[in-house]
Structures are given as structure tokens and as C-alpha cells.
PDB file of C-alpha atoms in Angstrom:
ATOM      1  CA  UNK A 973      15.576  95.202 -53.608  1.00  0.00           C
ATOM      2  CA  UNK A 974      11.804  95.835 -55.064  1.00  0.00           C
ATOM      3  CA  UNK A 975       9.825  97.630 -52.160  1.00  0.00           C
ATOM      4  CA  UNK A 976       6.980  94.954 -52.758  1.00  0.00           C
ATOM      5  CA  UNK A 977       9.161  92.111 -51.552  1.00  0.00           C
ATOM      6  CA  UNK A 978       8.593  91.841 -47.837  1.00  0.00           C
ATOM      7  CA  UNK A 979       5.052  91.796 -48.759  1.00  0.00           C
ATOM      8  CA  UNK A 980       5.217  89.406 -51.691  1.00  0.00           C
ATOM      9  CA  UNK A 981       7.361  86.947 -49.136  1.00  0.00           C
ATOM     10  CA  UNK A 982       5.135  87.422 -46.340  1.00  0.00           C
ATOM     11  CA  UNK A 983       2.174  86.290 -48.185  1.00  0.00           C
ATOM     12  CA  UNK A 984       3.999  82.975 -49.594  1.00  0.00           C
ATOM     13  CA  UNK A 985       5.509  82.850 -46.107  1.00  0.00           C
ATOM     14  CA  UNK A 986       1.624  82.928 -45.019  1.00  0.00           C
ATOM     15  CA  UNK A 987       0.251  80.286 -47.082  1.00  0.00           C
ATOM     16  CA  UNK A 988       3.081  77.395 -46.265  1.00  0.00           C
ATOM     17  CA  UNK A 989       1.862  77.803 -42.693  1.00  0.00           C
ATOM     18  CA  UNK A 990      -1.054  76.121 -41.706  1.00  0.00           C
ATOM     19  CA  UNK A 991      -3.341  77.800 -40.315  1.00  0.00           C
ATOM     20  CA  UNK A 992      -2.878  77.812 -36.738  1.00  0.00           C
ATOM     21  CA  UNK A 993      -3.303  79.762 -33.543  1.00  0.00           C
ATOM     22  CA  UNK A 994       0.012  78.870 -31.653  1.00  0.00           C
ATOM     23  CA  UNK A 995       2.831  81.473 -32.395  1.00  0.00           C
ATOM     24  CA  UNK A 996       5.546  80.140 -34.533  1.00  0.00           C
ATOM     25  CA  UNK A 997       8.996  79.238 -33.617  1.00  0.00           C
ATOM     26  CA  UNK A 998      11.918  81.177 -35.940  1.00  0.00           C
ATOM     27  CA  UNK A 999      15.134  79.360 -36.494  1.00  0.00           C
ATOM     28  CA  UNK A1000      17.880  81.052 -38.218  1.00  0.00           C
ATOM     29  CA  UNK A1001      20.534  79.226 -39.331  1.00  0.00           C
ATOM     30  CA  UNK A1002      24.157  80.440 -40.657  1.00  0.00           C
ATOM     31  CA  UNK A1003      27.424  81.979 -39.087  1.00  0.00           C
ATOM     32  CA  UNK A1004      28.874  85.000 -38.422  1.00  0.00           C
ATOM     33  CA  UNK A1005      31.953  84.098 -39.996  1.00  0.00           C
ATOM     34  CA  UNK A1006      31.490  84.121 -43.448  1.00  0.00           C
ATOM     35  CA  UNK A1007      29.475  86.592 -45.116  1.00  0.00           C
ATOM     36  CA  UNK A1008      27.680  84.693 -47.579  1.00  0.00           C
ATOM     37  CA  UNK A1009      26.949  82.486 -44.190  1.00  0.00           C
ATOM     38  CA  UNK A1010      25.045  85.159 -41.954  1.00  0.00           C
ATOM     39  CA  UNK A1011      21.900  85.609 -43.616  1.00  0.00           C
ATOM     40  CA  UNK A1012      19.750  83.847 -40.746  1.00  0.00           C
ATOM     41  CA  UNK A1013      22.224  85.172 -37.971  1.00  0.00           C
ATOM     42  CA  UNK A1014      21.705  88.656 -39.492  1.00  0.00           C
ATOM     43  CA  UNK A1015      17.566  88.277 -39.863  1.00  0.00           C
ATOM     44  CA  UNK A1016      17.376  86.938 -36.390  1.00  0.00           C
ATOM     45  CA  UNK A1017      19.596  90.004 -34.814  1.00  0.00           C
ATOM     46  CA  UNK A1018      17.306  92.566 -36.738  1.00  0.00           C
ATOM     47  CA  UNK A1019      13.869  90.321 -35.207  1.00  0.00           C
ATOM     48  CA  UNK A1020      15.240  90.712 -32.098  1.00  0.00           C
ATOM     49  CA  UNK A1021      15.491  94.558 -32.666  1.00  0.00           C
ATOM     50  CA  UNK A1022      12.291  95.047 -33.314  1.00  0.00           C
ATOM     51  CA  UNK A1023      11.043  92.665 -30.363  1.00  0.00           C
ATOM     52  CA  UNK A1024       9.434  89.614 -32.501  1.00  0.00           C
ATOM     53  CA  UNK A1025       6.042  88.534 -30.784  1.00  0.00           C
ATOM     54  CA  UNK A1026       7.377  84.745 -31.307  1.00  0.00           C
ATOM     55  CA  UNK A1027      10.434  82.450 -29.948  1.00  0.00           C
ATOM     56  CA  UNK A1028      13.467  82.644 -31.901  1.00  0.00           C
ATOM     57  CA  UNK A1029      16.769  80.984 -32.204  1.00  0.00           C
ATOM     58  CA  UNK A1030      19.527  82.620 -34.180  1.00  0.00           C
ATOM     59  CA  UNK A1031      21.254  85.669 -34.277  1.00  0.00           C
ATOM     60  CA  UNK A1032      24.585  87.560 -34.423  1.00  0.00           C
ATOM     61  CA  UNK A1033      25.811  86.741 -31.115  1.00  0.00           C
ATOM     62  CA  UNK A1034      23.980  83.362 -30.971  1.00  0.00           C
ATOM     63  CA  UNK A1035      24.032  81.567 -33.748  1.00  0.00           C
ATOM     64  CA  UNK A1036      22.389  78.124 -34.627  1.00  0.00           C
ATOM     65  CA  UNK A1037      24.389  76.483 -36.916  1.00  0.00           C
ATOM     66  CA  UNK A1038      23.839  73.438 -39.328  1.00  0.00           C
ATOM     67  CA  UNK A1039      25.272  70.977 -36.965  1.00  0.00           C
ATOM     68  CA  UNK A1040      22.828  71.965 -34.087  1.00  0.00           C
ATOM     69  CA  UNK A1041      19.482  71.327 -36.114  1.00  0.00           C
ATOM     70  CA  UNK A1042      18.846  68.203 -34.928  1.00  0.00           C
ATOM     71  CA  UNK A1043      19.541  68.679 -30.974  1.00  0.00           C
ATOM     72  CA  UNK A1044      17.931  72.138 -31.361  1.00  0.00           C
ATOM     73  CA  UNK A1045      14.729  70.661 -33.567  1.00  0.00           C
ATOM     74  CA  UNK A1046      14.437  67.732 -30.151  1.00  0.00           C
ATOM     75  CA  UNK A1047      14.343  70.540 -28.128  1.00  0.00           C
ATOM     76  CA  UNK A1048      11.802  73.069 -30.290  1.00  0.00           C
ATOM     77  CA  UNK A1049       9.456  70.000 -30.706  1.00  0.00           C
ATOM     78  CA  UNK A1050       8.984  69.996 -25.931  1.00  0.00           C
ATOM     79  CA  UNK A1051       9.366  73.506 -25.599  1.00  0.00           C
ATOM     80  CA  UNK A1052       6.872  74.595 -28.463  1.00  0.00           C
ATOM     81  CA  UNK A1053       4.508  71.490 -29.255  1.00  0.00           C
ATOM     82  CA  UNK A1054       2.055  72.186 -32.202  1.00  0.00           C
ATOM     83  CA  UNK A1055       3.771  75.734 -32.805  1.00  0.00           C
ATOM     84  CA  UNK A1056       4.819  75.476 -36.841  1.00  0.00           C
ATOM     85  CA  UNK A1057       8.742  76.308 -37.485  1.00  0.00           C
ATOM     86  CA  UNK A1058       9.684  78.968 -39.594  1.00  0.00           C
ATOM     87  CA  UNK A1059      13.686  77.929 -40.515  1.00  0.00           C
ATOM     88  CA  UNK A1060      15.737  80.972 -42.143  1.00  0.00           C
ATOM     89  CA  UNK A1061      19.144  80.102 -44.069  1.00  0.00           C
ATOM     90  CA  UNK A1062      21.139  81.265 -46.857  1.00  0.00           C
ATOM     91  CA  UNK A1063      21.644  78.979 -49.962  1.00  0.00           C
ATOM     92  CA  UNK A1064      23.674  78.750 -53.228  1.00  0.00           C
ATOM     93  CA  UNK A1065      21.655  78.034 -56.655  1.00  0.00           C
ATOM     94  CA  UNK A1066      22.070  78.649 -60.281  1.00  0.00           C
ATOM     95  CA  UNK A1067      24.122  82.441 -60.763  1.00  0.00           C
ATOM     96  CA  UNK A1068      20.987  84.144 -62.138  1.00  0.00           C
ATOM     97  CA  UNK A1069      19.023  83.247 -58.944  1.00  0.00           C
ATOM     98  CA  UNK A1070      21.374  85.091 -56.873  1.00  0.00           C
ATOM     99  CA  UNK A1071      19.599  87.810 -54.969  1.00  0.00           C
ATOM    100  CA  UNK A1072      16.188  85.644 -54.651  1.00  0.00           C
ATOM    101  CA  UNK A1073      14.548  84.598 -51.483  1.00  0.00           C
ATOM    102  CA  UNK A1074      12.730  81.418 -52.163  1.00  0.00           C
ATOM    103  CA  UNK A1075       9.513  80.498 -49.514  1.00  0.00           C
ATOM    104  CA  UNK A1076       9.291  76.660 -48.849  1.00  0.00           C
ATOM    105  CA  UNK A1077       6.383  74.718 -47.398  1.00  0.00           C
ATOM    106  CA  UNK A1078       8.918  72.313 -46.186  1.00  0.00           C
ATOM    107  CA  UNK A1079      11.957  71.766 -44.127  1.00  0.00           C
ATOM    108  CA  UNK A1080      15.101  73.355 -44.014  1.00  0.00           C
ATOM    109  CA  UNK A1081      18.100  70.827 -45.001  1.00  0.00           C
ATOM    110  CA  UNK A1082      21.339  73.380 -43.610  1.00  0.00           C
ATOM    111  CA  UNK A1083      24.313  71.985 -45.469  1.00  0.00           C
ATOM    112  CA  UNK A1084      22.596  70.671 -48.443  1.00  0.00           C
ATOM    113  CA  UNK A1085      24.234  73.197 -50.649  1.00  0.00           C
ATOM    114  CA  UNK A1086      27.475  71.648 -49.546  1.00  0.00           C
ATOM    115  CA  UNK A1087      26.343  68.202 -49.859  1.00  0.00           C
ATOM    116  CA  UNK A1088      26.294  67.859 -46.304  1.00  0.00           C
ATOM    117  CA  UNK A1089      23.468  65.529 -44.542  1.00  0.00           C
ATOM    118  CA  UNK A1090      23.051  67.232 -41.477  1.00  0.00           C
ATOM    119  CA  UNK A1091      19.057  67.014 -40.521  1.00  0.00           C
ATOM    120  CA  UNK A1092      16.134  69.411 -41.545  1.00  0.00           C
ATOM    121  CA  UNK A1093      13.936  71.423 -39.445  1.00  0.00           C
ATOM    122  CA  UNK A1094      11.400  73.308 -40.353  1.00  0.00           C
ATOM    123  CA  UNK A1095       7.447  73.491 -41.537  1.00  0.00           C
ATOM    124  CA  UNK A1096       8.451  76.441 -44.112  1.00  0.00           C
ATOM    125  CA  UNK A1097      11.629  77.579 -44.866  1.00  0.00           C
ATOM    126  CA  UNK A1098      13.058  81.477 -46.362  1.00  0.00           C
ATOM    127  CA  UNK A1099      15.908  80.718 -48.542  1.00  0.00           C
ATOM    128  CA  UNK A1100      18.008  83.516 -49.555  1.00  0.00           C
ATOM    129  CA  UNK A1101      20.236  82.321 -52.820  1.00  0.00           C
ATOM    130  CA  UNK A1102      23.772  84.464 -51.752  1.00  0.00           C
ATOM    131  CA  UNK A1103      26.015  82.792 -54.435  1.00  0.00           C
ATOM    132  CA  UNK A1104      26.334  80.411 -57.289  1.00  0.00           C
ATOM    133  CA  UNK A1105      26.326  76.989 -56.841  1.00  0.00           C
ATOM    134  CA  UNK A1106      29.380  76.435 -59.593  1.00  0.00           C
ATOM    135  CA  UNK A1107      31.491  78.036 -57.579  1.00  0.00           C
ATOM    136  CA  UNK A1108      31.779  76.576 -54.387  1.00  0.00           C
ATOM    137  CA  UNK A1109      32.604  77.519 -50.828  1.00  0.00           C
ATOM    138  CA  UNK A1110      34.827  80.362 -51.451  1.00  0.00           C
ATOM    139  CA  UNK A1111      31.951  81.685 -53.391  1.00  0.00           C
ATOM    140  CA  UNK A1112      30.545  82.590 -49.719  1.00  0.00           C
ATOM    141  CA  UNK A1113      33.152  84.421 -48.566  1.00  0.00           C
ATOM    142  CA  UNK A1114      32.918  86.694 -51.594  1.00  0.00           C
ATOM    143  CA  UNK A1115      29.220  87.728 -51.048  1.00  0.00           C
ATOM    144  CA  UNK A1116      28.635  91.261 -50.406  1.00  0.00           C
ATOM    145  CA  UNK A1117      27.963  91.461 -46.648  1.00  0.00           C
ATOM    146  CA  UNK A1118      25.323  95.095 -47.775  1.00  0.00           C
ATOM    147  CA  UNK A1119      23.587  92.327 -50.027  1.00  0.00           C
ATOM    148  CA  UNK A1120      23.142  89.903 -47.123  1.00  0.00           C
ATOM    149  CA  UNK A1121      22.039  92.346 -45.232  1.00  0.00           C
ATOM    150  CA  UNK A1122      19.295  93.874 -47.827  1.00  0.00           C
ATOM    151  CA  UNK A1123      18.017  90.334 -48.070  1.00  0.00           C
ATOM    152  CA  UNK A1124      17.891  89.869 -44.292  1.00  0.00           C
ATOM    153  CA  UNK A1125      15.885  93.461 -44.282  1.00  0.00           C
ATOM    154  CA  UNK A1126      13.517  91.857 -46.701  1.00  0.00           C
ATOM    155  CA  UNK A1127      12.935  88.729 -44.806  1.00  0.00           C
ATOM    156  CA  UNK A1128      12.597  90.331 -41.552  1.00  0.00           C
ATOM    157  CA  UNK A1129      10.172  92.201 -42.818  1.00  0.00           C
ATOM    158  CA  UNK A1130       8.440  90.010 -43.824  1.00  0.00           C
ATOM    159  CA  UNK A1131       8.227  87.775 -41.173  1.00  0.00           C
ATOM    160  CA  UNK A1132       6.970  90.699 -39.124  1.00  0.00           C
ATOM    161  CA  UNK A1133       4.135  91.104 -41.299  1.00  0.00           C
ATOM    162  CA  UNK A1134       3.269  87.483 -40.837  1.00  0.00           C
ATOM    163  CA  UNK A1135       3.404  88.063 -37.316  1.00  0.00           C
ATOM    164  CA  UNK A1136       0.966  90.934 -37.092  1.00  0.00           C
ATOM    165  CA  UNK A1137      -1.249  89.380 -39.469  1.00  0.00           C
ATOM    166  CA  UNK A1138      -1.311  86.366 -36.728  1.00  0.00           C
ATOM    167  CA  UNK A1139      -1.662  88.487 -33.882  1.00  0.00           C
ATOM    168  CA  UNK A1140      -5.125  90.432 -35.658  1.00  0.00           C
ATOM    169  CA  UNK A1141      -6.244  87.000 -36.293  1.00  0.00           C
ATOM    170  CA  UNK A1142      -6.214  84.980 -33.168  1.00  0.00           C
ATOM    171  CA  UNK A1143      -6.294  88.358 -30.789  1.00  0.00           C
TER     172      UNK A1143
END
């Protein structure tokens, strides 16, 4: 991984949020069971290693998966009015995007790669592409678990610095 990523994602990261004083909400979305699957598992245990400043859902022993987005997203939206929803998944794409982290300024659709319709969530979303798309599920339980896990380095990274760069802001 280029050293510059966390930086380059944290400042795409920082302009798909709207400027705002309320801490963000992190949702990480994925499952310990495949390893193509635990990006956003893996990025939410290594947050909550480093004690995030912000609420987060999603982690190794806790995950969120796609068919909880839309109880969890009911439940984000009275818990944390106004707070903007930073949604962290892994994704399939073309084979030469593999290894990519795409920044979104909009929702999260968990599933989508598998043509599932399963709700969004999510003001900005951190895509990490683990696989191609051509090749289906079993594609994800071929991924490299140390590649998952350099990508889930990256984003937590970066997601810290977006963090700190809030809490100098609005301190």
C-alpha cells in the first residue's frame, strides 16, 4: 500500500462530509466469516484499538451485517440525530480495481455486489474493492486475509485523521 493513502482517503473522506460539528457515526459492515467479507469488521476492531473519539458499530466480535442496515440505520437516525454516517464495507469491481478504496458522498448499498436489495445507510461510504466482480462469491473466500487487513490499516487511518482534524476544528 502507498504510504500517502490514509492521507489521500482522509481528505476525500473529508470533503463528502458536510461540514458539521456533531461527531460522526462509523458503521462497518461485513463478516468475520469470509475473508474477502471482513474488511469493515476488521477496520472497526482496529478503531476500537486505538479508542475512536466517535460511535461505532462493527467489529470482529460484533459485526453489523447487510441484513441489519435498515433496523440499525432506524436506530443511528434517534440515537445520533444530525451526526453524518460514515458506512465502511468491502466490494467487488472490475479485476484491475482490486486493491482500491473508493470514498463515496453517498450511501452504502451492503449486498449490491451480490445483487442483493438490502437498504443503504450512510452519508459517505469507504469501499474497499477485495475481488473481481466476474468471479463471484467464491471469489471472497479467496481474498488474502494480509490484503484485507492492509486495506483496513489504510482506512482506519484514515478515518482517524478525519477525526482529529474534527476535533482541532470544533474544540
Amino acid at each position: 500500500m502507498n504510504a500517502l493513502a490514509p492521507l489521500a482517503v482522509a481528505r476525500r473522506l473529508s470533503a463528502a462530509l458536510y461540514e458539521t460539528n456533531v461527531c460522526p457515526v462509523i458503521v462497518c459492515v461485513g463478516s468475520d466469516r469470509v475473508a474477502g467479507d471482513s474488511l469493515g469488521p476488521l477496520t472497526g476492531s482496529l478503531l476500537l484499538q486505538e479508542h475512536a473519539t466517535c460511535p461505532l458499530y462493527g467489529c470482529m466480535k460484533n459485526t453489523v451485517t447487510a441484513r441489519e442496515i435498515i433496523p440499525l440505520k432506524e436506530f443511528i437516525a434517534k440515537t445520533h440525530p444530525r451526526a453524518p454516517v460514515i458506512a465502511v464495507d468491502a466490494a467487488v469491481g472490475n479485476r484491475e480495481e482490486t486493491g482500491l478504496i473508493k470514498v463515496c458522498s453517498s450511501p452504502l448499498y451492503p449486498g449490491s455486489g451480490a445483487k442483493k436489495q438490502l437498504g443503504s445507510i450512510g452519508d459517505a461510504s469507504l469501499l474497499g474493492i477485495v475481488a473481481g466482480r466476474e468471479e463471484g462469491f467464491p471469489a471472497l473466500e479467496r481474498v488474502r486475509y494480509s490484503d484485507v487487513y492492509a486495506m483496513a490499516c489504510v482506512l482506519k487511518e484514515a478515518i482517524l485523521l478525519v477525526l482529529e482534524q474534527r476535533d482541532r476544528l470544533y474544540a
